[in-house]
Coordinates of C-alpha atoms and ligand atoms in Angstrom, one line a residue:
M1 CA 3.5 96.8 150.3
A2 CA 1.3 93.7 149.9
V3 CA 1.9 91.5 146.9
N4 CA -1.1 91.2 144.5
I5 CA -2.4 88.1 142.7
V6 CA -1.0 87.4 139.2
K7 CA -2.9 89.2 136.4
G8 CA -5.6 87.1 134.9
T9 CA -5.8 84.6 137.8
R10 CA -8.2 84.6 140.6
D11 CA -8.8 83.3 144.1
I12 CA -11.6 80.8 144.5
I13 CA -12.9 80.9 148.1
G14 CA -15.9 80.1 150.3
E15 CA -19.1 79.1 148.6
E16 CA -17.5 79.2 145.2
A17 CA -14.7 76.8 146.2
N18 CA -17.5 74.5 147.6
A19 CA -19.4 74.8 144.4
F20 CA -16.3 73.8 142.4
N21 CA -16.1 70.7 144.6
Y22 CA -19.8 70.0 144.1
I23 CA -19.4 70.3 140.3
E24 CA -16.2 68.3 140.1
N25 CA -17.6 65.5 142.3
L26 CA -20.7 65.2 140.2
L27 CA -18.6 65.1 137.0
K28 CA -16.4 62.4 138.5
Q29 CA -19.4 60.3 139.5
I30 CA -20.9 60.4 136.1
C31 CA -17.5 59.5 134.4
E32 CA -17.3 56.5 136.7
L33 CA -20.8 55.4 135.6
F34 CA -19.5 55.4 132.1
A35 CA -16.4 53.4 133.2
Y36 CA -13.8 56.2 132.7
N37 CA -10.9 56.3 135.1
E38 CA -9.2 59.3 136.6
V39 CA -5.7 60.2 135.4
K40 CA -3.5 62.9 136.9
P41 CA -0.7 64.0 134.5
P42 CA 1.7 66.7 135.8
V43 CA 1.0 70.4 135.3
M44 CA 4.1 70.9 133.3
E45 CA 5.4 69.0 130.3
Y46 CA 8.2 69.6 127.8
S47 CA 7.1 72.4 125.5
E48 CA 7.6 70.2 122.4
L49 CA 4.6 68.0 123.5
F50 CA 2.2 70.9 123.0
V51 CA 3.9 72.3 119.9
R52 CA 3.6 68.9 118.2
G53 CA 0.3 67.9 119.9
V54 CA -1.8 71.0 119.9
G55 CA -0.3 72.3 116.7
E56 CA 2.0 75.2 115.9
A57 CA -0.8 76.9 113.9
S58 CA -3.1 77.1 116.9
D59 CA -3.5 80.4 118.8
V60 CA -2.8 78.4 122.0
V61 CA 0.7 77.5 120.9
R62 CA 1.5 80.6 119.0
K63 CA 0.5 83.1 121.6
E64 CA -0.8 81.7 124.8
M65 CA 1.6 79.2 126.4
Y66 CA 3.4 79.8 129.7
T67 CA 6.8 78.5 128.5
F68 CA 10.1 78.9 130.3
L69 CA 13.5 77.3 130.6
D70 CA 14.0 75.4 133.8
K71 CA 17.3 75.5 135.7
G72 CA 18.6 72.7 133.5
D73 CA 17.9 74.8 130.4
R74 CA 15.0 72.5 129.3
S75 CA 12.0 74.3 127.8
V76 CA 8.9 73.4 129.8
T77 CA 5.3 74.6 129.5
L78 CA 2.5 74.8 132.0
R79 CA -0.2 72.8 130.3
P80 CA -2.6 74.9 128.2
E81 CA -4.9 71.9 127.8
F82 CA -4.9 68.3 128.9
T83 CA -5.3 66.2 125.7
A84 CA -1.6 66.2 124.6
G85 CA -0.4 65.4 128.2
I86 CA -2.8 62.5 128.5
M87 CA -1.7 61.1 125.2
R88 CA 1.9 61.3 126.5
L89 CA 0.8 59.6 129.7
I90 CA -1.0 56.8 127.8
I91 CA 2.0 56.2 125.4
Q92 CA 4.7 56.4 128.1
N93 CA 2.8 54.0 130.4
K94 CA 2.0 51.7 127.5
L95 CA -1.7 51.7 128.5
L96 CA -2.7 50.9 124.9
A97 CA -0.8 47.6 125.1
T98 CA -1.8 46.6 128.5
S99 CA -5.5 47.7 128.7
E100 CA -8.7 46.9 126.9
L101 CA -9.4 49.4 124.2
P102 CA -10.4 52.1 124.2
V103 CA -8.5 53.4 127.2
K104 CA -11.1 55.7 128.9
S105 CA -9.7 58.5 131.1
Y106 CA -11.0 61.6 132.8
Y107 CA -9.2 64.5 134.3
V108 CA -9.8 67.7 136.2
G109 CA -7.2 70.4 137.1
P110 CA -5.8 73.8 136.3
V111 CA -4.7 74.9 132.8
F112 CA -2.8 78.0 131.9
R113 CA -3.2 80.3 128.8
Y114 CA -1.8 83.8 128.4
E115 CA -5.0 85.2 127.0
R116 CA -6.4 88.8 127.4
P117 CA -8.1 88.6 130.8
Q118 CA -11.9 89.4 130.6
L119 CA -15.1 88.3 132.0
G120 CA -15.1 84.4 132.1
R121 CA -11.6 84.3 130.5
Y122 CA -8.7 83.7 132.8
R123 CA -5.0 82.9 132.6
Q124 CA -5.4 80.0 135.0
F125 CA -8.7 78.1 134.8
T126 CA -9.9 74.6 135.6
Q127 CA -10.7 72.1 132.9
F128 CA -12.5 68.9 133.3
G129 CA -12.7 66.4 130.5
V130 CA -12.4 62.9 129.1
E131 CA -10.4 61.1 126.5
A132 CA -11.2 57.6 125.0
V133 CA -8.2 56.3 123.0
G134 CA -7.7 53.3 120.8
N135 CA -11.0 53.0 119.0
D136 CA -12.0 54.7 115.8
S137 CA -15.8 54.0 115.7
P138 CA -18.6 56.5 115.5
E139 CA -20.0 54.8 118.6
I140 CA -17.2 56.0 120.8
D141 CA -17.6 59.6 119.5
V142 CA -21.2 59.3 120.4
E143 CA -20.5 57.9 123.9
T144 CA -18.5 61.0 124.7
I145 CA -21.3 63.2 123.6
V146 CA -23.8 61.3 125.6
L147 CA -21.5 61.4 128.6
A148 CA -21.1 65.2 128.3
Y149 CA -24.9 65.6 127.8
T150 CA -25.6 63.4 130.9
I151 CA -23.3 65.7 132.9
L152 CA -25.0 68.8 131.7
S153 CA -28.5 67.3 132.4
S154 CA -27.3 66.2 135.9
L155 CA -26.3 69.8 136.6
N156 CA -29.9 70.8 135.4
L157 CA -28.4 72.8 132.6
D158 CA -31.4 72.4 130.2
N159 CA -30.7 75.3 127.9
V160 CA -27.8 73.6 126.3
S161 CA -27.4 73.0 122.6
V162 CA -25.1 70.3 121.2
V163 CA -23.5 71.9 118.1
I164 CA -21.9 69.3 115.9
N165 CA -20.0 69.1 112.6
T166 CA -17.5 66.9 110.8
I167 CA -14.2 68.2 109.5
G168 CA -13.7 65.0 107.6
D169 CA -10.9 62.5 107.1
D170 CA -7.3 63.4 105.9
E171 CA -8.4 63.4 102.3
S172 CA -11.4 65.7 102.9
R173 CA -9.3 68.1 105.0
L174 CA -6.5 68.2 102.4
N175 CA -9.0 69.1 99.6
Y176 CA -10.7 71.6 101.8
K177 CA -7.4 73.3 102.9
N178 CA -6.4 73.6 99.2
A179 CA -9.8 75.2 98.5
L180 CA -9.4 77.6 101.4
K181 CA -5.9 78.5 100.2
A182 CA -7.2 79.3 96.7
Y183 CA -10.0 81.4 98.1
F184 CA -8.1 83.3 100.8
A185 CA -5.2 84.0 98.4
K186 CA -7.4 86.6 96.7
Y187 CA -8.1 88.5 100.0
L188 CA -4.9 87.9 102.0
D189 CA -3.6 91.5 101.5
Q190 CA -6.7 92.8 103.2
M191 CA -6.5 90.4 106.2
C192 CA -4.9 90.7 109.6
P193 CA -1.2 89.6 110.1
D194 CA -2.3 86.6 112.2
C195 CA -4.3 85.3 109.2
H196 CA -1.1 85.5 107.1
T197 CA 0.6 83.2 109.5
R198 CA -2.5 80.9 109.6
Y199 CA -2.6 80.9 105.9
E200 CA 0.9 79.4 105.8
L201 CA 0.6 77.0 108.8
N202 CA -3.1 75.9 108.6
P203 CA -5.7 77.8 106.6
L204 CA -8.5 76.1 108.6
R205 CA -7.5 78.3 111.5
I206 CA -8.4 81.4 109.5
L207 CA -12.1 80.4 110.0
D208 CA -11.6 81.1 113.8
C209 CA -10.4 84.7 113.1
K210 CA -12.3 87.2 115.3
V211 CA -11.4 90.4 113.4
P212 CA -14.7 91.7 112.1
D213 CA -13.4 92.7 108.6
D214 CA -11.8 89.2 108.2
Q215 CA -15.0 87.5 109.4
K216 CA -16.8 89.1 106.4
I217 CA -14.3 87.5 104.1
V218 CA -14.5 84.2 106.0
A219 CA -18.3 84.2 105.5
G220 CA -17.8 83.7 101.8
A221 CA -15.2 81.0 102.1
P222 CA -15.8 77.4 100.8
K223 CA -17.7 75.2 103.2
M224 CA -16.3 72.0 104.6
K225 CA -19.4 70.0 103.7
D226 CA -18.6 70.4 100.0
Y227 CA -15.2 68.7 100.4
L228 CA -16.2 65.7 102.4
S229 CA -15.2 62.3 101.1
D230 CA -17.9 59.6 100.9
A231 CA -16.3 57.8 103.8
A232 CA -16.4 60.9 106.0
K233 CA -20.0 61.6 105.1
E234 CA -21.0 58.1 105.9
R235 CA -19.2 58.2 109.2
F236 CA -20.8 61.5 110.2
N237 CA -24.3 60.3 109.2
K238 CA -23.7 57.3 111.5
V239 CA -22.9 59.6 114.4
L240 CA -26.0 61.6 113.8
S241 CA -28.3 58.6 113.5
L242 CA -26.8 57.2 116.8
L243 CA -27.6 60.5 118.4
D244 CA -31.1 60.4 117.0
A245 CA -31.6 56.9 118.4
L246 CA -30.4 58.0 121.8
E247 CA -32.6 61.1 121.6
I248 CA -29.8 63.5 122.1
P249 CA -30.9 66.8 120.5
Y250 CA -28.2 68.5 118.3
V251 CA -27.7 71.2 115.7
V252 CA -25.4 70.7 112.8
D253 CA -23.2 73.8 112.2
D254 CA -21.0 73.4 109.1
T255 CA -18.8 76.3 110.2
L256 CA -17.7 74.6 113.4
V257 CA -14.0 73.7 113.2
R258 CA -12.6 74.0 116.8
G259 CA -9.4 75.9 117.7
L260 CA -6.9 73.1 118.2
D261 CA -5.1 71.5 115.2
Y262 CA -5.4 67.8 116.2
Y263 CA -9.1 67.3 115.4
S264 CA -10.5 65.2 112.5
E265 CA -14.0 63.8 111.7
T266 CA -16.5 64.6 114.4
V267 CA -16.2 67.9 116.3
Y268 CA -18.7 69.3 118.7
E269 CA -19.4 72.0 121.3
F270 CA -21.9 72.7 124.0
H271 CA -23.4 76.2 123.9
Y272 CA -25.4 77.7 126.7
V273 CA -27.8 80.7 126.9
S274 CA -28.9 81.3 130.5
S275 CA -32.5 81.8 131.4
N276 CA -31.9 85.6 131.6
G277 CA -30.6 85.6 128.1
N278 CA -26.8 85.7 128.8
D279 CA -25.1 83.9 125.9
Y280 CA -22.1 82.0 127.3
G281 CA -21.1 80.6 123.9
A282 CA -19.2 77.4 124.2
I283 CA -19.0 76.0 127.8
G284 CA -17.2 72.9 126.5
G285 CA -16.3 71.1 123.4
G286 CA -14.2 68.4 121.8
G287 CA -14.0 65.9 119.0
H288 CA -12.2 63.0 117.3
Y289 CA -8.5 63.0 116.6
G290 CA -7.1 60.5 114.1
K291 CA -3.4 61.2 114.1
L292 CA -2.5 62.7 117.5
V293 CA -1.4 59.5 119.2
K294 CA 0.9 58.6 116.3
E295 CA 2.3 62.1 116.0
L296 CA 3.3 61.9 119.6
G297 CA 5.2 58.7 119.1
G298 CA 2.4 56.2 119.9
P299 CA 0.7 53.6 117.8
D300 CA -1.6 54.5 114.9
V301 CA -4.9 54.7 116.8
A302 CA -7.6 57.3 117.0
G303 CA -9.1 58.9 120.1
V304 CA -12.0 61.2 121.0
G305 CA -12.5 63.6 124.0
F306 CA -14.0 66.8 125.2
S307 CA -13.3 69.3 127.9
F308 CA -15.4 71.7 129.9
G309 CA -14.3 74.9 131.7
V310 CA -15.3 74.4 135.3
D311 CA -15.2 78.1 135.9
R312 CA -17.7 78.6 133.2
L313 CA -19.9 75.8 134.4
Y314 CA -19.9 77.5 137.8
S315 CA -20.9 80.9 136.3
V316 CA -23.7 79.4 134.3
L317 CA -25.1 77.5 137.3
K318 CA -24.8 80.6 139.5
D319 CA -26.4 82.8 136.9
D320 CA -29.4 80.5 136.5
G321 CA -29.7 79.8 140.3
L322 CA -29.0 76.1 139.7
L323 CA -26.5 75.6 142.5
P324 CA -27.8 73.4 145.4
E325 CA -28.5 74.9 148.8
G326 CA -26.0 74.4 151.6
L327 CA -22.8 75.1 149.6
D328 CA -21.7 77.4 152.3
N329 CA -21.0 74.1 154.2
P330 CA -23.0 74.6 157.4
I331 CA -21.7 72.9 160.5
E332 CA -23.9 70.7 162.6
I333 CA -22.4 71.3 166.0
Y334 CA -20.6 74.2 167.6
V335 CA -18.5 73.4 170.7
M336 CA -18.3 76.2 173.2
P337 CA -15.7 76.0 176.0
L338 CA -16.4 78.5 178.9
G339 CA -13.0 79.4 180.3
E340 CA -9.5 78.1 180.1
A341 CA -10.2 75.0 182.3
S342 CA -12.9 73.6 180.1
K343 CA -10.9 73.8 176.8
S344 CA -9.3 70.3 177.1
L345 CA -12.6 68.5 177.7
A346 CA -14.3 70.6 175.0
M347 CA -11.6 69.6 172.5
Q348 CA -12.2 66.0 173.4
A349 CA -15.9 66.5 172.8
A350 CA -15.2 68.0 169.4
S351 CA -12.9 65.2 168.5
T352 CA -15.3 62.4 169.6
L353 CA -18.1 64.0 167.6
R354 CA -16.0 64.4 164.5
L355 CA -14.8 60.8 164.7
S356 CA -18.5 59.8 164.7
G357 CA -19.0 61.7 161.5
Y358 CA -20.5 65.1 162.6
R359 CA -19.3 68.4 161.2
V360 CA -18.1 70.3 164.2
D361 CA -16.5 73.6 164.8
F362 CA -14.9 74.9 168.0
C363 CA -14.9 78.3 169.5
F364 CA -11.2 79.2 170.0
E365 CA -11.6 82.8 171.0
D366 CA -12.5 83.8 174.5
V367 CA -15.7 85.6 173.8
K368 CA -18.9 86.0 175.8
L369 CA -21.5 83.2 175.6
G370 CA -24.0 85.4 173.7
N371 CA -21.4 86.0 171.1
M372 CA -20.7 82.2 170.8
F373 CA -24.4 81.6 170.1
K374 CA -24.3 84.2 167.4
R375 CA -21.3 82.5 165.8
A376 CA -23.1 79.1 166.1
E377 CA -26.1 80.6 164.3
R378 CA -23.9 82.2 161.5
K379 CA -22.3 78.8 160.9
G380 CA -25.6 77.1 160.6
A381 CA -25.1 74.8 163.6
R382 CA -28.1 72.8 164.9
F383 CA -26.6 72.1 168.3
A384 CA -24.3 73.7 170.7
V385 CA -22.2 71.6 173.1
I386 CA -21.4 73.8 176.1
I387 CA -18.7 72.9 178.6
G388 CA -18.1 75.1 181.7
E389 CA -16.4 74.6 185.0
N390 CA -19.3 72.5 186.5
E391 CA -19.4 70.2 183.5
V392 CA -15.6 69.7 183.8
N393 CA -15.9 68.8 187.5
N394 CA -18.8 66.3 186.8
N395 CA -17.4 65.0 183.5
E396 CA -20.6 66.1 181.7
V397 CA -21.6 68.2 178.7
I398 CA -24.6 70.5 178.0
I399 CA -26.3 69.8 174.6
K400 CA -28.4 72.7 173.4
N401 CA -30.8 72.4 170.5
L402 CA -30.4 75.7 168.8
T403 CA -33.8 75.5 167.1
S404 CA -36.0 74.6 170.0
T405 CA -33.6 76.2 172.6
E406 CA -34.1 73.1 174.9
Q407 CA -31.0 72.0 176.6
I408 CA -30.0 68.8 178.5
T409 CA -26.9 67.8 180.5
V410 CA -25.5 64.4 179.9
P411 CA -22.5 62.4 181.0
F412 CA -19.5 62.9 178.6
D413 CA -19.6 59.3 177.5
K414 CA -23.3 59.7 176.4
L415 CA -22.5 62.7 174.2
V416 CA -22.4 61.0 170.8
S417 CA -25.4 58.7 171.4
K418 CA -27.5 61.6 172.7
I419 CA -26.5 63.9 169.8
C420 CA -27.3 61.0 167.4
C421 CA -30.8 60.6 168.8
E422 CA -31.4 64.4 168.9
M423 CA -30.3 64.6 165.2
G424 CA -32.9 61.9 164.4
D425 CA -30.1 59.7 163.0
E426 CA -30.8 56.0 162.8
C427 CA -27.9 55.0 164.9
C428 CA -29.4 54.5 168.3
D429 CA -28.4 51.3 169.9
G430 CA -30.5 51.8 173.0
E431 CA -27.3 52.7 174.9
C432 CA -28.4 56.3 175.2
Q433 CA -31.8 55.4 176.8
C434 CA -33.5 58.1 174.6
H435 CA -36.0 55.8 173.1
K436 CA -36.8 54.3 176.5
E437 CA -37.3 57.8 177.9
S438 CA -39.8 58.8 175.1
Ligands
AMP501 P1 -10.8 74.5 124.6 O1 -9.7 73.6 125.2 O2 -10.2 75.8 124.1 O3 -11.7 73.8 123.7 O4 -11.7 75.0 125.8 C1 -12.6 74.2 126.5 C2 -13.4 74.9 127.5 O5 -12.5 75.5 128.5 C3 -14.1 76.1 126.9 O6 -15.3 75.7 126.4 C4 -14.3 77.0 128.1 O7 -15.4 76.5 128.9 C5 -13.0 76.8 128.9 N1 -12.1 77.9 128.7 C6 -11.2 78.0 127.6 N2 -10.4 79.1 127.8 C7 -10.8 79.6 129.0 C8 -10.3 80.8 129.7 N3 -9.3 81.5 129.3 N4 -10.8 81.0 130.9 C9 -11.9 80.2 131.4 N5 -12.3 79.1 130.7 C10 -11.8 78.8 129.5

C-alpha cells in the first residue's frame, strides 16, 4: 500500500512551486533594497526557546508545537515561527556587539504548527519575514511597515489594508491586564476552558478567543487605548505621523493584539480582500518587541519584525489573477536525437546550449518525430535542434524555428551563434555570418 502525505501538509509542485520561487525572489530583492540580510536558522531548536520566546500563554506553545525528545533525550521543537530562533541566532553569534544597530535580517522557510487543517491553514507552511533588532525608535517600526507595504505593492496586491494598533509599554499593559482580569473575573464561569488558562497565564490572550459566546463577552471588555501611558501614546502618534508623511494608508483597530506573547507597543497586520470578495483576513503581521531579546539571554534591546505566509500570498495572487505569465517555466530549445547513434552528439548540443544560458530539454524517449514536436510545443520551446544519422556523419545540426517552421542545417560549432541570432539576442559577434547573410 502506498504511503500518504502527513495530514495537514501538502506537496507544492509545477506552476505553484515556480510561483513560490517568484514570490520569494521578489521578497528577497526588496529586503535587500532595504539593506536586510538573509539569515538561515535551523528548522529545530530546543523547545525551551519557544516556550520562553513565544510565551507559554500563546496557543502556538500550548497546543500547536511539534515537540519531541531526540535520541539524547533533549526536547526539541520544529520551529512554529521564526522570531525566537532569530533572536537566539543573533544572541549566540554576538551580532549585536559586532554589527551596526539595528541588525536587520530577513528569512524564508518552513514552519510547523499542529493546527486543525482547513483551507489556507496547514501544519507545515512557509513564512517569510524580517526582524530589525537593537533599535527602539518609532522610525524602525515604520521602516518595517513600509518594507512590507512595498512588498505587497510590488506583488500588485492593491486591496491590502494596513491595520495597526499599540499595546503600549510595560506599564500600560500591566494596567490593562489588571483591568481585563477584573472584567473577565465576572464572566469566567461562562467562558471556555481555554479562556480559564488564558486568564491565569495572560488575560490579553482571551481577546483572541474564537468561541462565539466568549466573543460576545470580549466585545464588552475594557479597551487598550484607555490604559495607555502618555509615553506609549506619544510613541504611537509618532508612528502614525511617520506613516502619514510616507503616505502609507492605514486603519487603527484598537482590538488588534496579535497572538504571540512577546509583542509590545506597535502591532500591525495586513488584511486582504480579493477582487472577487474573498476575505483572506491577515496575510501577514508583526510588531515591536521590547523584552524578547533580554528574556532569551541577550542584552536589553528592542526589536521589530513581521512575517507573511507565503502559501497565503500565493493563494491571494492566484485568486486575483496577479501571477505573471510564464510560471510554467517554458523551455527555449528542445533537442531531438533521432536514433541511438545520434544521442551522444545531441547531448553535446544540449550541453553547449545550456552553458550558453539557454533553457534546454532533451528527448530521452525513443518516440516518433511527430511526437517529439508535440512534446516541444507542450514545453513551450521556440526551437528544435534535430540530430539524425546524416547530421552525425557531417558533424552538423538542424535548427528548426517552431513558430515559422523554417529550418536550417549548420555545422555543429555554429550551433550556439546561429541560435543566438535566431533568438534575436544581442550576442552576435559576426562569427555566425547571419548578419552578413541578411
Ligand atoms: P503569525 O506568525 O501567526 O503571526 O502568522 C503570520 C502569517 O503566517 C499569517 O498572517 C498567515 O499568512 C501565515 N500563517 C499562519 N498560520 C498558518 C497556517 N497554519 N497555514 C498557512 N499559513 C499560516
